[in-house]
């Protein structure tokens, strides 16, 4: 991910991370979050693989997004990501795990 951002010449992008992309985005956030202007995790996988203390060190502004019908992964991710000090939460009503597909207007 670091290589791709450098090749594209992106400086301090906002990283949007839905579902499976959490396996790439979360390690990047924890190691190089200072290179991001923001982070938008959408019920990403892998959040439980890191300790609360690791999340507390991240200073990247974060918008945690999940659908209210995603009662497994969405809530699991929220439980872990709430340890990020600079976070807000946006719950998309009447949407499942892929809330951006279920309710695209509300998501945007």
Short mmCIF file of N, CA and C in Angstrom, two decimals:
data_model
loop_
_atom_site.label_atom_id
_atom_site.label_comp_id
_atom_site.label_asym_id
_atom_site.label_seq_id
_atom_site.Cartn_x
_atom_site.Cartn_y
_atom_site.Cartn_z
N UNK A 1 0.83 -1.19 0.00
CA UNK A 1 0.00 0.00 0.00
C UNK A 1 0.87 1.25 0.00
N UNK A 2 1.92 1.24 0.81
CA UNK A 2 2.84 2.37 0.83
C UNK A 2 3.44 2.60 -0.55
N UNK A 3 3.86 1.52 -1.22
CA UNK A 3 4.44 1.61 -2.56
C UNK A 3 3.43 2.21 -3.56
N UNK A 4 2.21 1.75 -3.50
CA UNK A 4 1.17 2.25 -4.41
C UNK A 4 0.92 3.73 -4.20
N UNK A 5 0.82 4.15 -2.96
CA UNK A 5 0.59 5.57 -2.68
C UNK A 5 1.73 6.43 -3.19
N UNK A 6 2.96 5.94 -3.01
CA UNK A 6 4.12 6.69 -3.52
C UNK A 6 4.11 6.74 -5.04
N UNK A 7 3.81 5.60 -5.70
CA UNK A 7 3.79 5.56 -7.16
C UNK A 7 2.72 6.50 -7.73
N UNK A 8 1.61 6.62 -7.03
CA UNK A 8 0.54 7.51 -7.48
C UNK A 8 0.79 8.97 -7.10
N UNK A 9 1.81 9.19 -6.31
CA UNK A 9 2.13 10.55 -5.88
C UNK A 9 1.11 11.14 -4.92
N UNK A 10 0.42 10.27 -4.20
CA UNK A 10 -0.60 10.74 -3.26
C UNK A 10 0.05 11.12 -1.94
N UNK A 11 -0.26 12.31 -1.49
CA UNK A 11 0.25 12.78 -0.20
C UNK A 11 -0.93 12.95 0.75
N UNK A 12 -0.86 12.22 1.83
CA UNK A 12 -1.87 12.28 2.88
C UNK A 12 -3.30 12.06 2.36
N UNK A 13 -3.54 10.94 1.70
CA UNK A 13 -4.89 10.63 1.23
C UNK A 13 -5.78 10.18 2.39
N UNK A 14 -7.06 10.10 2.12
CA UNK A 14 -8.00 9.48 3.03
C UNK A 14 -8.15 8.04 2.56
N UNK A 15 -7.91 7.09 3.45
CA UNK A 15 -7.96 5.67 3.11
C UNK A 15 -9.33 5.12 3.50
N UNK A 16 -10.06 4.64 2.51
CA UNK A 16 -11.37 4.03 2.73
C UNK A 16 -11.19 2.52 2.68
N UNK A 17 -11.67 1.84 3.74
CA UNK A 17 -11.37 0.42 3.89
C UNK A 17 -12.63 -0.40 4.19
N UNK A 18 -13.32 -0.89 3.14
CA UNK A 18 -14.46 -1.77 3.39
C UNK A 18 -14.03 -3.22 3.56
N UNK A 19 -14.61 -3.86 4.53
CA UNK A 19 -14.57 -5.30 4.74
C UNK A 19 -13.18 -5.92 4.63
N UNK A 20 -12.96 -6.77 3.63
CA UNK A 20 -11.72 -7.54 3.51
C UNK A 20 -10.47 -6.67 3.38
N UNK A 21 -10.62 -5.44 2.92
CA UNK A 21 -9.44 -4.57 2.78
C UNK A 21 -8.84 -4.21 4.13
N UNK A 22 -9.54 -4.51 5.22
CA UNK A 22 -8.98 -4.28 6.54
C UNK A 22 -7.67 -5.00 6.75
N UNK A 23 -7.49 -6.13 6.09
CA UNK A 23 -6.24 -6.89 6.22
C UNK A 23 -5.03 -6.10 5.71
N UNK A 24 -5.27 -5.15 4.81
CA UNK A 24 -4.19 -4.30 4.29
C UNK A 24 -4.19 -2.93 4.97
N UNK A 25 -5.38 -2.40 5.17
CA UNK A 25 -5.51 -1.03 5.68
C UNK A 25 -5.12 -0.90 7.15
N UNK A 26 -5.53 -1.85 7.99
CA UNK A 26 -5.24 -1.73 9.41
C UNK A 26 -3.74 -1.78 9.72
N UNK A 27 -2.97 -2.71 9.15
CA UNK A 27 -1.52 -2.66 9.39
C UNK A 27 -0.89 -1.35 8.93
N UNK A 28 -1.37 -0.83 7.80
CA UNK A 28 -0.86 0.44 7.29
C UNK A 28 -1.20 1.57 8.26
N UNK A 29 -2.45 1.60 8.72
CA UNK A 29 -2.87 2.63 9.66
C UNK A 29 -2.01 2.59 10.92
N UNK A 30 -1.80 1.42 11.46
CA UNK A 30 -1.05 1.29 12.71
C UNK A 30 0.43 1.64 12.54
N UNK A 31 0.99 1.35 11.38
CA UNK A 31 2.41 1.61 11.15
C UNK A 31 2.69 2.99 10.55
N UNK A 32 1.76 3.46 9.71
CA UNK A 32 2.03 4.70 8.96
C UNK A 32 0.82 5.64 8.92
N UNK A 33 0.02 5.61 9.96
CA UNK A 33 -1.17 6.45 10.00
C UNK A 33 -0.88 7.93 9.83
N UNK A 34 0.32 8.35 10.19
CA UNK A 34 0.70 9.76 10.03
C UNK A 34 0.78 10.18 8.57
N UNK A 35 0.80 9.21 7.65
CA UNK A 35 0.82 9.52 6.22
C UNK A 35 -0.59 9.72 5.66
N UNK A 36 -1.60 9.53 6.49
CA UNK A 36 -2.98 9.64 6.04
C UNK A 36 -3.64 10.90 6.59
N UNK A 37 -4.48 11.52 5.76
CA UNK A 37 -5.28 12.65 6.23
C UNK A 37 -6.50 12.14 6.99
N UNK A 38 -6.92 10.91 6.69
CA UNK A 38 -8.07 10.33 7.36
C UNK A 38 -8.20 8.86 7.03
N UNK A 39 -9.03 8.20 7.82
CA UNK A 39 -9.27 6.77 7.65
C UNK A 39 -10.76 6.52 7.80
N UNK A 40 -11.34 5.76 6.84
CA UNK A 40 -12.77 5.43 6.87
C UNK A 40 -12.91 3.92 6.79
N UNK A 41 -12.93 3.24 7.95
CA UNK A 41 -13.16 1.80 7.96
C UNK A 41 -14.66 1.51 7.90
N UNK A 42 -15.03 0.62 6.99
CA UNK A 42 -16.44 0.23 6.84
C UNK A 42 -16.53 -1.25 7.20
N UNK A 43 -16.77 -1.51 8.49
CA UNK A 43 -16.84 -2.87 9.03
C UNK A 43 -15.70 -3.74 8.49
N UNK A 44 -14.45 -3.30 8.72
CA UNK A 44 -13.32 -4.07 8.18
C UNK A 44 -13.04 -5.33 8.99
N UNK A 45 -12.49 -6.32 8.31
CA UNK A 45 -12.04 -7.53 8.99
C UNK A 45 -10.69 -7.26 9.65
N UNK A 46 -10.35 -8.08 10.63
CA UNK A 46 -9.04 -8.02 11.23
C UNK A 46 -8.88 -7.07 12.39
N UNK A 47 -9.94 -6.39 12.79
CA UNK A 47 -9.80 -5.42 13.87
C UNK A 47 -9.45 -6.06 15.20
N UNK A 48 -9.91 -7.28 15.42
CA UNK A 48 -9.64 -7.94 16.71
C UNK A 48 -8.20 -8.45 16.82
N UNK A 49 -7.45 -8.37 15.73
CA UNK A 49 -6.07 -8.83 15.73
C UNK A 49 -5.11 -7.87 16.43
N UNK A 50 -5.61 -6.70 16.83
CA UNK A 50 -4.76 -5.68 17.43
C UNK A 50 -5.30 -5.30 18.80
N UNK A 51 -4.39 -4.89 19.67
CA UNK A 51 -4.75 -4.52 21.04
C UNK A 51 -5.23 -3.07 21.11
N UNK A 52 -6.03 -2.80 22.12
CA UNK A 52 -6.54 -1.44 22.34
C UNK A 52 -5.38 -0.44 22.41
N UNK A 53 -4.30 -0.84 23.04
CA UNK A 53 -3.13 0.05 23.16
C UNK A 53 -2.57 0.44 21.79
N UNK A 54 -2.56 -0.49 20.85
CA UNK A 54 -2.08 -0.17 19.50
C UNK A 54 -2.98 0.87 18.85
N UNK A 55 -4.28 0.71 18.99
CA UNK A 55 -5.21 1.67 18.42
C UNK A 55 -5.06 3.05 19.07
N UNK A 56 -4.82 3.09 20.35
CA UNK A 56 -4.73 4.36 21.08
C UNK A 56 -3.55 5.22 20.61
N UNK A 57 -2.56 4.62 20.01
CA UNK A 57 -1.39 5.38 19.53
C UNK A 57 -1.65 6.09 18.20
N UNK A 58 -2.71 5.71 17.50
CA UNK A 58 -3.00 6.27 16.17
C UNK A 58 -3.67 7.64 16.33
N UNK A 59 -3.15 8.63 15.62
CA UNK A 59 -3.70 9.98 15.69
C UNK A 59 -4.43 10.39 14.42
N UNK A 60 -4.68 9.46 13.53
CA UNK A 60 -5.36 9.73 12.26
C UNK A 60 -6.85 9.93 12.50
N UNK A 61 -7.43 11.04 12.02
CA UNK A 61 -8.88 11.21 12.14
C UNK A 61 -9.60 10.06 11.43
N UNK A 62 -10.58 9.47 12.11
CA UNK A 62 -11.23 8.26 11.62
C UNK A 62 -12.74 8.39 11.70
N UNK A 63 -13.41 7.98 10.63
CA UNK A 63 -14.86 7.88 10.60
C UNK A 63 -15.21 6.40 10.47
N UNK A 64 -15.70 5.81 11.54
CA UNK A 64 -16.06 4.39 11.58
C UNK A 64 -17.49 4.26 11.03
N UNK A 65 -17.66 3.46 9.98
CA UNK A 65 -18.96 3.32 9.32
C UNK A 65 -19.39 1.86 9.35
N UNK A 66 -20.67 1.64 9.64
CA UNK A 66 -21.23 0.29 9.57
C UNK A 66 -22.74 0.38 9.39
N UNK A 67 -23.34 -0.68 8.83
CA UNK A 67 -24.79 -0.76 8.68
C UNK A 67 -25.41 -1.32 9.94
N UNK A 68 -26.57 -0.80 10.33
CA UNK A 68 -27.17 -1.25 11.59
C UNK A 68 -27.67 -2.69 11.54
N UNK A 69 -27.79 -3.28 10.36
CA UNK A 69 -28.17 -4.69 10.25
C UNK A 69 -26.96 -5.62 10.20
N UNK A 70 -25.77 -5.04 10.20
CA UNK A 70 -24.54 -5.82 10.26
C UNK A 70 -24.21 -6.05 11.73
N UNK A 71 -24.90 -7.01 12.32
CA UNK A 71 -24.80 -7.21 13.77
C UNK A 71 -23.60 -8.05 14.19
N UNK A 72 -22.84 -8.57 13.24
CA UNK A 72 -21.67 -9.34 13.63
C UNK A 72 -20.39 -8.55 13.38
N UNK A 73 -19.97 -8.43 12.14
CA UNK A 73 -18.70 -7.79 11.83
C UNK A 73 -18.73 -6.29 12.13
N UNK A 74 -19.81 -5.63 11.83
CA UNK A 74 -19.90 -4.19 12.08
C UNK A 74 -19.70 -3.85 13.54
N UNK A 75 -20.38 -4.56 14.42
CA UNK A 75 -20.26 -4.30 15.85
C UNK A 75 -18.92 -4.76 16.40
N UNK A 76 -18.39 -5.85 15.87
CA UNK A 76 -17.08 -6.33 16.29
C UNK A 76 -16.01 -5.29 15.95
N UNK A 77 -16.07 -4.76 14.73
CA UNK A 77 -15.10 -3.74 14.32
C UNK A 77 -15.25 -2.49 15.18
N UNK A 78 -16.48 -2.09 15.44
CA UNK A 78 -16.71 -0.91 16.26
C UNK A 78 -16.11 -1.08 17.66
N UNK A 79 -16.26 -2.25 18.23
CA UNK A 79 -15.72 -2.52 19.56
C UNK A 79 -14.20 -2.30 19.61
N UNK A 80 -13.52 -2.69 18.57
CA UNK A 80 -12.06 -2.51 18.53
C UNK A 80 -11.67 -1.08 18.13
N UNK A 81 -12.30 -0.57 17.09
CA UNK A 81 -11.90 0.72 16.54
C UNK A 81 -12.26 1.90 17.44
N UNK A 82 -13.17 1.70 18.37
CA UNK A 82 -13.55 2.80 19.27
C UNK A 82 -12.37 3.25 20.14
N UNK A 83 -11.29 2.47 20.16
CA UNK A 83 -10.09 2.85 20.91
C UNK A 83 -9.24 3.87 20.17
N UNK A 84 -9.55 4.11 18.90
CA UNK A 84 -8.84 5.16 18.16
C UNK A 84 -9.23 6.50 18.76
N UNK A 85 -8.27 7.32 19.18
CA UNK A 85 -8.61 8.55 19.89
C UNK A 85 -9.33 9.60 19.05
N UNK A 86 -9.09 9.65 17.77
CA UNK A 86 -9.68 10.68 16.90
C UNK A 86 -10.77 10.08 16.02
N UNK A 87 -11.80 9.51 16.62
CA UNK A 87 -12.82 8.84 15.80
C UNK A 87 -14.22 9.40 16.01
N UNK A 88 -15.02 9.19 14.99
CA UNK A 88 -16.46 9.42 15.02
C UNK A 88 -17.10 8.17 14.44
N UNK A 89 -18.38 7.98 14.73
CA UNK A 89 -19.09 6.79 14.25
C UNK A 89 -20.29 7.23 13.42
N UNK A 90 -20.48 6.58 12.26
CA UNK A 90 -21.65 6.80 11.42
C UNK A 90 -22.30 5.45 11.15
N UNK A 91 -23.49 5.28 11.66
CA UNK A 91 -24.25 4.05 11.44
C UNK A 91 -25.25 4.32 10.31
N UNK A 92 -25.24 3.46 9.31
CA UNK A 92 -26.16 3.61 8.18
C UNK A 92 -27.41 2.79 8.50
N UNK A 93 -28.56 3.45 8.65
CA UNK A 93 -29.78 2.72 9.02
C UNK A 93 -30.29 1.82 7.90
N UNK A 94 -30.88 0.71 8.30
CA UNK A 94 -31.50 -0.25 7.38
C UNK A 94 -30.51 -0.80 6.35
N UNK A 95 -29.26 -0.95 6.75
CA UNK A 95 -28.23 -1.45 5.84
C UNK A 95 -27.46 -2.59 6.51
N UNK A 96 -26.98 -3.50 5.69
CA UNK A 96 -26.21 -4.64 6.18
C UNK A 96 -24.72 -4.37 6.11
N UNK A 97 -23.97 -5.46 5.98
CA UNK A 97 -22.51 -5.37 5.98
C UNK A 97 -22.01 -4.46 4.86
N UNK A 98 -22.51 -4.63 3.67
CA UNK A 98 -22.12 -3.77 2.54
C UNK A 98 -23.06 -2.57 2.50
N UNK A 99 -22.99 -1.74 3.52
CA UNK A 99 -23.92 -0.61 3.66
C UNK A 99 -23.83 0.36 2.48
N UNK A 100 -22.68 0.45 1.86
CA UNK A 100 -22.49 1.32 0.70
C UNK A 100 -23.26 0.82 -0.52
N UNK A 101 -23.57 -0.49 -0.56
CA UNK A 101 -24.38 -1.06 -1.64
C UNK A 101 -25.86 -1.07 -1.26
N UNK A 102 -26.15 -1.37 0.00
CA UNK A 102 -27.53 -1.43 0.47
C UNK A 102 -28.21 -0.07 0.45
N UNK A 103 -27.51 0.94 0.88
CA UNK A 103 -28.07 2.29 1.00
C UNK A 103 -27.07 3.32 0.47
N UNK A 104 -26.82 3.31 -0.84
CA UNK A 104 -25.76 4.19 -1.37
C UNK A 104 -26.02 5.68 -1.13
N UNK A 105 -27.25 6.11 -1.22
CA UNK A 105 -27.53 7.54 -0.99
C UNK A 105 -27.22 7.93 0.45
N UNK A 106 -27.65 7.09 1.39
CA UNK A 106 -27.37 7.37 2.80
C UNK A 106 -25.87 7.29 3.07
N UNK A 107 -25.21 6.33 2.45
CA UNK A 107 -23.77 6.18 2.65
C UNK A 107 -23.02 7.43 2.19
N UNK A 108 -23.36 7.90 1.01
CA UNK A 108 -22.66 9.07 0.48
C UNK A 108 -23.06 10.33 1.22
#
